[in-house]
């Protein structure tokens, strides 16, 4: 018997990432080739954006995806999130000319407060939320805090692009296949302060840190390359990463929903206090997923260099949190 369709809400659906994301969700790459989906698409109430969304929906129709059981266009999160099982919050306010970081945080705080409240009011009680729109960790924190009737653990931020970038850099450095890299993680904020950590990583059973054996490369090449990859792509493309971001969003949701078979992935999740990260901070951790739940990988050693890196990215998150806390009252 065929499965009952699930509802997937996507915000910023007419944007760059939306265009690289929706077709893959509708083709079953996110939730499985046997799982029908209903897409509930949200764009701003602006004629140009709504028209662009219509165009994307026409193209989705023209793909004749067998798993696409329905599709709706919305301009209000209260209708877009109705009964939704999955919510990918991609739409966010980009940084404009002369805008300071604090202005960006405040503009996005408004969006994610309203969207968190709407999820709280109308989404499925088991909704799985992934925030992609930047600053992703703090936006996810705001949405979570604005949805007190939903479990906090249902709110996550996207660190998977950083994870995938780190894996590719390690594959290039070692000459090994990217798919053979296990036990990699990225701690902290989706920003240049993130700490990509291959101390526990293995390739075909061998320790990556022994294969590389170069702490200078780690500190002076690997970490800055992964941390500044978003900016490097903007410099090269004139636009921020989109297909790779959509791909990471698919990876994140697929693994959360369908499981990782014991393998580690990185998710930004509200800290439960592990690794001395204060409770509630939306922080990248190594996790495994099974039965629709994630579990933090426990008991990893934190050496002095790692603690320094983990604290630096934590402090940035605490600063972002302090800058928006008054807006959550
Ligand atoms: N976490 C991550 O790893 C990554 C995050 N990003 C972030 O993802 C976000 C989206 O990127 P793009 O698709 O390239 O941007 P884009 O500008 O092409 O599209 C964003 C879309 O969101 C819509 N939007 C804005 N506010 C909205 C709201 N309140 N409700 C619904 N829709 C809204 C806009 O109308 C626009 O169509 C940006 O914040 C970007 O910085 C991008 C790459 C990686
Ligand atoms: O850097 C940006 O603006 C987009 C982004 O988050 C990334 O590519 O990691």
mmCIF file of C-alpha atoms and ligand atoms in Angstrom:
data_model
loop_
_atom_site.group_PDB
_atom_site.id
_atom_site.type_symbol
_atom_site.label_atom_id
_atom_site.label_comp_id
_atom_site.label_asym_id
_atom_site.label_seq_id
_atom_site.Cartn_x
_atom_site.Cartn_y
_atom_site.Cartn_z
ATOM 1 C CA UNK A 1 0.000 0.000 0.000
ATOM 2 C CA UNK A 2 1.330 3.430 -0.819
ATOM 3 C CA UNK A 3 2.294 5.732 2.049
ATOM 4 C CA UNK A 4 0.181 8.670 3.179
ATOM 5 C CA UNK A 5 1.610 11.967 1.864
ATOM 6 C CA UNK A 6 3.550 14.123 4.316
ATOM 7 C CA UNK A 7 3.484 17.904 4.311
ATOM 8 C CA UNK A 8 6.736 19.754 3.619
ATOM 9 C CA UNK A 9 6.819 23.531 4.048
ATOM 10 C CA UNK A 10 9.598 25.502 2.387
ATOM 11 C CA UNK A 11 10.088 29.241 2.898
ATOM 12 C CA UNK A 12 11.945 31.433 0.440
ATOM 13 C CA UNK A 13 10.640 28.984 -2.139
ATOM 14 C CA UNK A 14 11.245 31.261 -5.129
ATOM 15 C CA UNK A 15 14.855 31.989 -4.174
ATOM 16 C CA UNK A 16 18.074 30.426 -5.387
ATOM 17 C CA UNK A 17 18.204 27.651 -2.815
ATOM 18 C CA UNK A 18 14.495 26.976 -3.248
ATOM 19 C CA UNK A 19 15.066 26.427 -6.962
ATOM 20 C CA UNK A 20 17.775 23.861 -6.249
ATOM 21 C CA UNK A 21 15.802 22.220 -3.443
ATOM 22 C CA UNK A 22 12.158 21.765 -4.387
ATOM 23 C CA UNK A 23 12.691 19.479 -7.354
ATOM 24 C CA UNK A 24 14.805 17.134 -5.274
ATOM 25 C CA UNK A 25 12.243 17.009 -2.466
ATOM 26 C CA UNK A 26 9.492 16.298 -5.004
ATOM 27 C CA UNK A 27 11.539 13.531 -6.624
ATOM 28 C CA UNK A 28 11.894 11.680 -3.318
ATOM 29 C CA UNK A 29 15.556 12.391 -2.597
ATOM 30 C CA UNK A 30 14.815 13.799 0.833
ATOM 31 C CA UNK A 31 12.222 11.512 2.357
ATOM 32 C CA UNK A 32 12.518 8.402 0.229
ATOM 33 C CA UNK A 33 11.391 7.150 -3.148
ATOM 34 C CA UNK A 34 8.199 5.725 -1.630
ATOM 35 C CA UNK A 35 7.104 8.830 0.297
ATOM 36 C CA UNK A 36 4.579 11.157 -1.387
ATOM 37 C CA UNK A 37 4.881 14.818 -0.417
ATOM 38 C CA UNK A 38 2.659 17.879 -0.408
ATOM 39 C CA UNK A 39 4.698 21.066 -0.837
ATOM 40 C CA UNK A 40 3.501 24.123 1.115
ATOM 41 C CA UNK A 41 5.518 26.987 -0.301
ATOM 42 C CA UNK A 42 5.933 30.361 1.373
ATOM 43 C CA UNK A 43 7.138 33.572 -0.232
ATOM 44 C CA UNK A 44 6.831 37.173 0.821
ATOM 45 C CA UNK A 45 3.555 38.924 -0.046
ATOM 46 C CA UNK A 46 5.109 40.758 -2.968
ATOM 47 C CA UNK A 47 3.853 40.459 -6.522
ATOM 48 C CA UNK A 48 7.243 39.717 -8.038
ATOM 49 C CA UNK A 49 8.078 37.011 -5.494
ATOM 50 C CA UNK A 50 4.619 35.420 -5.752
ATOM 51 C CA UNK A 51 4.839 35.420 -9.556
ATOM 52 C CA UNK A 52 8.273 33.847 -9.429
ATOM 53 C CA UNK A 53 6.865 31.208 -7.068
ATOM 54 C CA UNK A 54 4.076 30.483 -9.554
ATOM 55 C CA UNK A 55 6.695 29.944 -12.245
ATOM 56 C CA UNK A 56 8.599 27.479 -10.066
ATOM 57 C CA UNK A 57 5.347 25.628 -9.366
ATOM 58 C CA UNK A 58 4.613 25.444 -13.097
ATOM 59 C CA UNK A 59 8.011 23.814 -13.581
ATOM 60 C CA UNK A 60 7.375 21.398 -10.733
ATOM 61 C CA UNK A 61 4.107 20.463 -12.420
ATOM 62 C CA UNK A 62 5.928 19.953 -15.698
ATOM 63 C CA UNK A 63 8.215 17.396 -14.090
ATOM 64 C CA UNK A 64 5.203 15.137 -13.439
ATOM 65 C CA UNK A 65 6.832 13.797 -10.281
ATOM 66 C CA UNK A 66 4.846 10.726 -9.196
ATOM 67 C CA UNK A 67 5.557 11.522 -5.526
ATOM 68 C CA UNK A 68 4.270 15.102 -5.694
ATOM 69 C CA UNK A 69 0.820 14.682 -4.180
ATOM 70 C CA UNK A 70 -0.007 18.379 -3.918
ATOM 71 C CA UNK A 71 1.421 21.878 -3.978
ATOM 72 C CA UNK A 72 0.286 25.201 -2.487
ATOM 73 C CA UNK A 73 1.556 28.786 -2.691
ATOM 74 C CA UNK A 74 1.336 30.927 0.451
ATOM 75 C CA UNK A 75 2.215 34.421 1.590
ATOM 76 C CA UNK A 76 1.369 33.895 5.260
ATOM 77 C CA UNK A 77 3.220 31.454 7.553
ATOM 78 C CA UNK A 78 -0.034 30.739 9.415
ATOM 79 C CA UNK A 79 -1.389 28.984 6.342
ATOM 80 C CA UNK A 80 1.927 27.754 4.922
ATOM 81 C CA UNK A 81 2.774 25.800 8.084
ATOM 82 C CA UNK A 82 -0.669 24.267 8.626
ATOM 83 C CA UNK A 83 -0.204 20.642 9.746
ATOM 84 C CA UNK A 84 3.284 20.575 8.266
ATOM 85 C CA UNK A 85 5.481 17.592 9.144
ATOM 86 C CA UNK A 86 8.719 19.154 7.890
ATOM 87 C CA UNK A 87 9.632 22.835 7.644
ATOM 88 C CA UNK A 88 12.678 24.093 5.784
ATOM 89 C CA UNK A 89 13.116 27.755 6.677
ATOM 90 C CA UNK A 90 15.257 29.057 3.854
ATOM 91 C CA UNK A 91 13.901 32.567 3.262
ATOM 92 C CA UNK A 92 15.694 35.243 5.221
ATOM 93 C CA UNK A 93 16.585 38.874 4.934
ATOM 94 C CA UNK A 94 19.916 39.228 3.133
ATOM 95 C CA UNK A 95 22.421 41.816 4.228
ATOM 96 C CA UNK A 96 21.789 45.074 2.341
ATOM 97 C CA UNK A 97 24.119 48.015 1.659
ATOM 98 C CA UNK A 98 25.224 49.706 4.862
ATOM 99 C CA UNK A 99 23.528 47.098 7.016
ATOM 100 C CA UNK A 100 25.449 46.113 10.125
ATOM 101 C CA UNK A 101 25.407 42.622 11.574
ATOM 102 C CA UNK A 102 23.067 43.826 14.335
ATOM 103 C CA UNK A 103 20.591 45.195 11.747
ATOM 104 C CA UNK A 104 20.623 41.849 9.977
ATOM 105 C CA UNK A 105 20.037 40.018 13.244
ATOM 106 C CA UNK A 106 17.134 42.312 14.118
ATOM 107 C CA UNK A 107 15.506 42.039 10.654
ATOM 108 C CA UNK A 108 15.726 38.264 10.775
ATOM 109 C CA UNK A 109 14.584 38.120 14.379
ATOM 110 C CA UNK A 110 11.258 39.548 13.218
ATOM 111 C CA UNK A 111 10.881 36.948 10.455
ATOM 112 C CA UNK A 112 11.821 33.990 12.643
ATOM 113 C CA UNK A 113 9.751 35.143 15.608
ATOM 114 C CA UNK A 114 6.667 35.267 13.365
ATOM 115 C CA UNK A 115 7.505 31.927 11.742
ATOM 116 C CA UNK A 116 8.209 30.257 15.107
ATOM 117 C CA UNK A 117 4.858 31.498 16.403
ATOM 118 C CA UNK A 118 3.093 30.206 13.311
ATOM 119 C CA UNK A 119 4.740 26.779 13.641
ATOM 120 C CA UNK A 120 3.731 26.765 17.286
ATOM 121 C CA UNK A 121 0.123 27.506 16.364
ATOM 122 C CA UNK A 122 -0.518 25.340 13.311
ATOM 123 C CA UNK A 123 2.239 22.811 12.501
ATOM 124 C CA UNK A 124 2.174 19.100 13.308
ATOM 125 C CA UNK A 125 3.274 18.564 16.912
ATOM 126 C CA UNK A 126 6.100 16.397 15.538
ATOM 127 C CA UNK A 127 7.275 18.901 12.956
ATOM 128 C CA UNK A 128 10.968 18.696 12.119
ATOM 129 C CA UNK A 129 12.338 22.183 11.480
ATOM 130 C CA UNK A 130 15.561 22.996 9.650
ATOM 131 C CA UNK A 131 16.714 26.616 9.497
ATOM 132 C CA UNK A 132 18.931 27.427 6.518
ATOM 133 C CA UNK A 133 18.454 31.227 6.296
ATOM 134 C CA UNK A 134 21.349 33.117 7.839
ATOM 135 C CA UNK A 135 22.372 33.639 10.575
ATOM 136 C CA UNK A 136 21.088 30.067 10.684
ATOM 137 C CA UNK A 137 21.886 29.110 14.280
ATOM 138 C CA UNK A 138 20.448 32.265 15.788
ATOM 139 C CA UNK A 139 17.416 32.227 13.500
ATOM 140 C CA UNK A 140 16.764 28.632 14.599
ATOM 141 C CA UNK A 141 17.153 29.688 18.223
ATOM 142 C CA UNK A 142 14.618 32.491 17.714
ATOM 143 C CA UNK A 143 12.109 30.181 16.011
ATOM 144 C CA UNK A 144 12.523 27.605 18.789
ATOM 145 C CA UNK A 145 12.009 30.219 21.526
ATOM 146 C CA UNK A 146 8.925 31.527 19.705
ATOM 147 C CA UNK A 147 7.346 28.056 19.685
ATOM 148 C CA UNK A 148 7.069 27.092 23.363
ATOM 149 C CA UNK A 149 4.424 24.406 22.749
ATOM 150 C CA UNK A 150 6.658 22.425 20.401
ATOM 151 C CA UNK A 151 9.564 20.327 21.670
ATOM 152 C CA UNK A 152 12.793 22.380 21.480
ATOM 153 C CA UNK A 153 14.605 19.382 19.984
ATOM 154 C CA UNK A 154 12.451 19.725 16.847
ATOM 155 C CA UNK A 155 14.357 22.897 15.870
ATOM 156 C CA UNK A 156 17.690 22.537 14.106
ATOM 157 C CA UNK A 157 20.123 24.714 12.163
ATOM 158 C CA UNK A 158 22.090 23.764 9.073
ATOM 159 C CA UNK A 159 25.752 22.954 9.689
ATOM 160 C CA UNK A 160 25.721 20.204 7.077
ATOM 161 C CA UNK A 161 27.170 22.368 4.341
ATOM 162 C CA UNK A 162 30.200 23.029 6.540
ATOM 163 C CA UNK A 163 30.412 19.295 7.274
ATOM 164 C CA UNK A 164 30.289 18.416 3.578
ATOM 165 C CA UNK A 165 32.838 21.110 2.741
ATOM 166 C CA UNK A 166 35.182 19.737 5.406
ATOM 167 C CA UNK A 167 34.797 16.203 4.025
ATOM 168 C CA UNK A 168 35.687 17.349 0.508
ATOM 169 C CA UNK A 169 38.783 19.231 1.693
ATOM 170 C CA UNK A 170 39.966 16.114 3.551
ATOM 171 C CA UNK A 171 39.302 13.918 0.522
ATOM 172 C CA UNK A 172 41.383 16.274 -1.637
ATOM 173 C CA UNK A 173 44.213 16.391 0.896
ATOM 174 C CA UNK A 174 44.406 12.617 1.429
ATOM 175 C CA UNK A 175 43.556 11.566 -2.118
ATOM 176 C CA UNK A 176 40.830 9.277 -0.736
ATOM 177 C CA UNK A 177 37.181 8.998 -1.755
ATOM 178 C CA UNK A 178 34.962 11.493 0.041
ATOM 179 C CA UNK A 179 32.424 8.765 0.803
ATOM 180 C CA UNK A 180 34.999 6.800 2.782
ATOM 181 C CA UNK A 181 35.398 9.536 5.444
ATOM 182 C CA UNK A 182 33.638 8.695 8.719
ATOM 183 C CA UNK A 183 33.368 10.383 12.119
ATOM 184 C CA UNK A 184 33.881 13.952 11.019
ATOM 185 C CA UNK A 185 32.158 16.856 12.708
ATOM 186 C CA UNK A 186 31.842 20.632 12.766
ATOM 187 C CA UNK A 187 31.220 22.310 16.097
ATOM 188 C CA UNK A 188 29.407 25.568 16.715
ATOM 189 C CA UNK A 189 28.081 28.334 14.530
ATOM 190 C CA UNK A 190 27.482 28.317 10.763
ATOM 191 C CA UNK A 191 29.984 31.128 10.313
ATOM 192 C CA UNK A 192 33.724 31.452 9.835
ATOM 193 C CA UNK A 193 34.188 30.688 13.561
ATOM 194 C CA UNK A 194 32.904 27.114 13.146
ATOM 195 C CA UNK A 195 35.358 24.412 14.183
ATOM 196 C CA UNK A 196 35.687 21.574 11.679
ATOM 197 C CA UNK A 197 37.209 18.693 13.613
ATOM 198 C CA UNK A 198 38.773 15.610 11.993
ATOM 199 C CA UNK A 199 40.522 14.328 15.143
ATOM 200 C CA UNK A 200 38.181 11.325 15.308
ATOM 201 C CA UNK A 201 37.712 10.872 11.571
ATOM 202 C CA UNK A 202 38.680 7.684 9.801
ATOM 203 C CA UNK A 203 39.123 6.552 6.210
ATOM 204 C CA UNK A 204 38.842 2.808 5.705
ATOM 205 C CA UNK A 205 39.643 2.385 9.390
ATOM 206 C CA UNK A 206 42.797 4.571 9.350
ATOM 207 C CA UNK A 207 42.906 7.781 11.418
ATOM 208 C CA UNK A 208 42.639 10.886 9.248
ATOM 209 C CA UNK A 209 44.858 12.862 11.624
ATOM 210 C CA UNK A 210 47.662 10.313 11.101
ATOM 211 C CA UNK A 211 47.108 10.301 7.334
ATOM 212 C CA UNK A 212 47.391 14.094 7.285
ATOM 213 C CA UNK A 213 49.738 14.544 10.255
ATOM 214 C CA UNK A 214 50.059 18.284 9.740
ATOM 215 C CA UNK A 215 48.715 20.580 12.458
ATOM 216 C CA UNK A 216 49.893 23.634 10.532
ATOM 217 C CA UNK A 217 47.713 22.608 7.553
ATOM 218 C CA UNK A 218 44.823 22.054 9.954
ATOM 219 C CA UNK A 219 45.141 25.500 11.505
ATOM 220 C CA UNK A 220 46.325 27.618 8.588
ATOM 221 C CA UNK A 221 44.697 25.970 5.573
ATOM 222 C CA UNK A 222 41.873 23.575 6.441
ATOM 223 C CA UNK A 223 39.983 25.598 9.053
ATOM 224 C CA UNK A 224 40.117 28.921 7.163
ATOM 225 C CA UNK A 225 39.224 27.212 3.859
ATOM 226 C CA UNK A 226 36.122 25.558 5.299
ATOM 227 C CA UNK A 227 35.206 28.598 7.409
ATOM 228 C CA UNK A 228 35.478 31.061 4.537
ATOM 229 C CA UNK A 229 34.105 28.834 1.790
ATOM 230 C CA UNK A 230 30.799 30.715 1.658
ATOM 231 C CA UNK A 231 32.637 33.994 1.018
ATOM 232 C CA UNK A 232 34.911 32.327 -1.575
ATOM 233 C CA UNK A 233 31.845 31.144 -3.491
ATOM 234 C CA UNK A 234 30.279 34.606 -3.382
ATOM 235 C CA UNK A 235 33.548 36.081 -4.691
ATOM 236 C CA UNK A 236 33.679 33.535 -7.532
ATOM 237 C CA UNK A 237 30.007 33.311 -8.480
ATOM 238 C CA UNK A 238 28.736 36.740 -7.519
ATOM 239 C CA UNK A 239 25.966 34.920 -5.638
ATOM 240 C CA UNK A 240 25.998 32.836 -2.494
ATOM 241 C CA UNK A 241 26.115 29.078 -2.645
ATOM 242 C CA UNK A 242 22.767 27.603 -3.600
ATOM 243 C CA UNK A 243 22.957 24.093 -5.071
ATOM 244 C CA UNK A 244 25.417 22.956 -2.405
ATOM 245 C CA UNK A 245 23.259 24.543 0.296
ATOM 246 C CA UNK A 246 20.149 22.807 -1.064
ATOM 247 C CA UNK A 247 22.088 19.548 -1.211
ATOM 248 C CA UNK A 248 23.123 19.948 2.426
ATOM 249 C CA UNK A 249 19.509 20.657 3.421
ATOM 250 C CA UNK A 250 18.431 17.429 1.698
ATOM 251 C CA UNK A 251 21.222 15.514 3.471
ATOM 252 C CA UNK A 252 20.272 16.990 6.860
ATOM 253 C CA UNK A 253 16.545 16.221 6.589
ATOM 254 C CA UNK A 254 17.024 12.805 4.961
ATOM 255 C CA UNK A 255 19.403 11.674 7.680
ATOM 256 C CA UNK A 256 17.177 13.022 10.468
ATOM 257 C CA UNK A 257 14.063 11.353 9.023
ATOM 258 C CA UNK A 258 15.534 8.117 7.696
ATOM 259 C CA UNK A 259 18.587 7.575 9.925
ATOM 260 C CA UNK A 260 22.361 7.405 9.506
ATOM 261 C CA UNK A 261 23.023 3.713 10.277
ATOM 262 C CA UNK A 262 25.345 4.696 13.100
ATOM 263 C CA UNK A 263 27.364 7.165 11.050
ATOM 264 C CA UNK A 264 28.108 10.636 12.353
ATOM 265 C CA UNK A 265 26.688 13.735 10.748
ATOM 266 C CA UNK A 266 26.692 17.338 11.945
ATOM 267 C CA UNK A 267 23.499 19.088 12.978
ATOM 268 C CA UNK A 268 22.967 22.431 14.691
ATOM 269 C CA UNK A 269 20.775 21.496 17.662
ATOM 270 C CA UNK A 270 19.760 23.049 20.969
ATOM 271 C CA UNK A 271 22.494 21.990 23.374
ATOM 272 C CA UNK A 272 21.498 19.677 26.202
ATOM 273 C CA UNK A 273 24.681 20.746 28.025
ATOM 274 C CA UNK A 274 27.028 18.270 26.338
ATOM 275 C CA UNK A 275 30.675 19.280 25.964
ATOM 276 C CA UNK A 276 30.138 22.249 28.307
ATOM 277 C CA UNK A 277 27.998 24.063 25.748
ATOM 278 C CA UNK A 278 25.294 25.873 27.752
ATOM 279 C CA UNK A 279 21.849 24.361 27.515
ATOM 280 C CA UNK A 280 19.635 25.747 24.760
ATOM 281 C CA UNK A 281 22.420 27.242 22.616
ATOM 282 C CA UNK A 282 21.877 26.226 18.972
ATOM 283 C CA UNK A 283 25.274 24.652 18.308
ATOM 284 C CA UNK A 284 26.761 22.247 15.762
ATOM 285 C CA UNK A 285 27.380 18.799 17.291
ATOM 286 C CA UNK A 286 28.260 15.355 15.973
ATOM 287 C CA UNK A 287 25.091 13.255 16.000
ATOM 288 C CA UNK A 288 23.775 9.932 14.810
ATOM 289 C CA UNK A 289 20.130 9.580 13.773
ATOM 290 C CA UNK A 290 17.724 6.676 14.140
ATOM 291 C CA UNK A 291 13.920 6.355 14.249
ATOM 292 C CA UNK A 292 13.441 10.038 13.430
ATOM 293 C CA UNK A 293 15.551 11.250 16.371
ATOM 294 C CA UNK A 294 19.109 12.531 16.655
ATOM 295 C CA UNK A 295 21.515 11.622 19.453
ATOM 296 C CA UNK A 296 24.668 13.555 20.278
ATOM 297 C CA UNK A 297 27.855 11.488 20.034
ATOM 298 C CA UNK A 298 29.073 11.469 23.627
ATOM 299 C CA UNK A 299 32.361 11.050 25.412
ATOM 300 C CA UNK A 300 34.721 12.644 22.881
ATOM 301 C CA UNK A 301 37.902 14.094 24.267
ATOM 302 C CA UNK A 302 38.238 17.868 24.004
ATOM 303 C CA UNK A 303 41.904 18.906 23.891
ATOM 304 C CA UNK A 304 43.149 22.436 24.564
ATOM 305 C CA UNK A 305 43.134 23.549 20.909
ATOM 306 C CA UNK A 306 39.633 22.162 20.382
ATOM 307 C CA UNK A 307 38.328 23.803 23.545
ATOM 308 C CA UNK A 308 39.718 27.137 22.377
ATOM 309 C CA UNK A 309 37.996 26.748 18.984
ATOM 310 C CA UNK A 310 34.734 25.511 20.513
ATOM 311 C CA UNK A 311 34.664 28.429 22.946
ATOM 312 C CA UNK A 312 35.357 30.984 20.225
ATOM 313 C CA UNK A 313 32.395 29.868 18.129
ATOM 314 C CA UNK A 314 30.253 29.546 21.286
ATOM 315 C CA UNK A 315 31.092 33.114 22.273
ATOM 316 C CA UNK A 316 29.968 34.359 18.879
ATOM 317 C CA UNK A 317 26.646 32.541 19.327
ATOM 318 C CA UNK A 318 26.247 34.005 22.807
ATOM 319 C CA UNK A 319 26.844 37.486 21.382
ATOM 320 C CA UNK A 320 24.226 36.917 18.662
ATOM 321 C CA UNK A 321 21.817 35.609 21.293
ATOM 322 C CA UNK A 322 22.418 38.646 23.509
ATOM 323 C CA UNK A 323 21.761 40.958 20.543
ATOM 324 C CA UNK A 324 18.274 39.516 19.930
ATOM 325 C CA UNK A 325 17.188 38.387 23.395
ATOM 326 C CA UNK A 326 15.188 41.589 24.015
ATOM 327 C CA UNK A 327 13.146 40.872 20.861
ATOM 328 C CA UNK A 328 11.941 37.559 22.270
ATOM 329 C CA UNK A 329 10.154 39.043 25.254
HETATM 330 N N1 LIG B 1 23.048 27.598 6.476
HETATM 331 C C1 LIG B 1 23.736 27.521 5.353
HETATM 332 O O1 LIG B 1 24.643 26.685 5.216
HETATM 333 C C2 LIG B 1 23.468 28.447 4.211
HETATM 334 C C3 LIG B 1 22.555 29.457 4.319
HETATM 335 N N2 LIG B 1 22.307 30.298 3.279
HETATM 336 C C4 LIG B 1 21.291 31.323 3.503
HETATM 337 O O2 LIG B 1 20.046 30.883 2.961
HETATM 338 C C5 LIG B 1 19.214 32.014 2.718
HETATM 339 C C6 LIG B 1 18.561 31.916 1.355
HETATM 340 O O3 LIG B 1 19.530 31.971 0.345
HETATM 341 P P1 LIG B 1 19.127 32.126 -1.190
HETATM 342 O O4 LIG B 1 18.057 31.170 -1.557
HETATM 343 O O5 LIG B 1 20.381 32.124 -1.952
HETATM 344 O O6 LIG B 1 18.531 33.588 -1.170
HETATM 345 P P2 LIG B 1 17.582 34.295 -2.245
HETATM 346 O O7 LIG B 1 17.646 35.744 -1.925
HETATM 347 O O8 LIG B 1 17.850 33.806 -3.614
HETATM 348 O O9 LIG B 1 16.141 33.731 -1.836
HETATM 349 C C7 LIG B 1 15.569 33.996 -0.610
HETATM 350 C C8 LIG B 1 14.072 34.013 -0.834
HETATM 351 O O10 LIG B 1 13.463 34.133 0.435
HETATM 352 C C9 LIG B 1 12.339 34.977 0.307
HETATM 353 N N3 LIG B 1 12.019 35.492 1.641
HETATM 354 C C10 LIG B 1 12.596 36.493 2.340
HETATM 355 N N4 LIG B 1 11.976 36.694 3.495
HETATM 356 C C11 LIG B 1 11.000 35.772 3.567
HETATM 357 C C12 LIG B 1 10.010 35.471 4.522
HETATM 358 N N5 LIG B 1 9.909 36.200 5.638
HETATM 359 N N6 LIG B 1 9.148 34.458 4.269
HETATM 360 C C13 LIG B 1 9.242 33.744 3.127
HETATM 361 N N7 LIG B 1 10.144 33.997 2.167
HETATM 362 C C14 LIG B 1 11.024 34.985 2.396
HETATM 363 C C15 LIG B 1 12.792 36.035 -0.676
HETATM 364 O O11 LIG B 1 11.669 36.661 -1.296
HETATM 365 C C16 LIG B 1 13.592 35.211 -1.658
HETATM 366 O O12 LIG B 1 12.812 34.727 -2.750
HETATM 367 C C17 LIG B 1 20.111 33.231 2.890
HETATM 368 O O13 LIG B 1 19.903 33.736 4.213
HETATM 369 C C18 LIG B 1 21.509 32.637 2.799
HETATM 370 O O14 LIG B 1 22.465 33.442 3.465
HETATM 371 C C19 LIG B 1 22.931 30.159 2.075
HETATM 372 C C20 LIG B 1 23.852 29.163 1.911
HETATM 373 C C21 LIG B 1 24.208 28.260 2.970
HETATM 374 O O1 LIG B 2 28.202 32.778 3.154
HETATM 375 C C1 LIG B 2 27.039 32.989 2.771
HETATM 376 O O2 LIG B 2 26.495 34.100 2.726
HETATM 377 C C2 LIG B 2 26.195 31.813 2.375
HETATM 378 C C3 LIG B 2 26.479 30.715 3.307
HETATM 379 O O3 LIG B 2 26.005 30.671 4.421
HETATM 380 C C4 LIG B 2 27.442 29.708 2.896
HETATM 381 O O4 LIG B 2 27.721 29.551 1.702
HETATM 382 O O5 LIG B 2 27.952 29.015 3.785
#
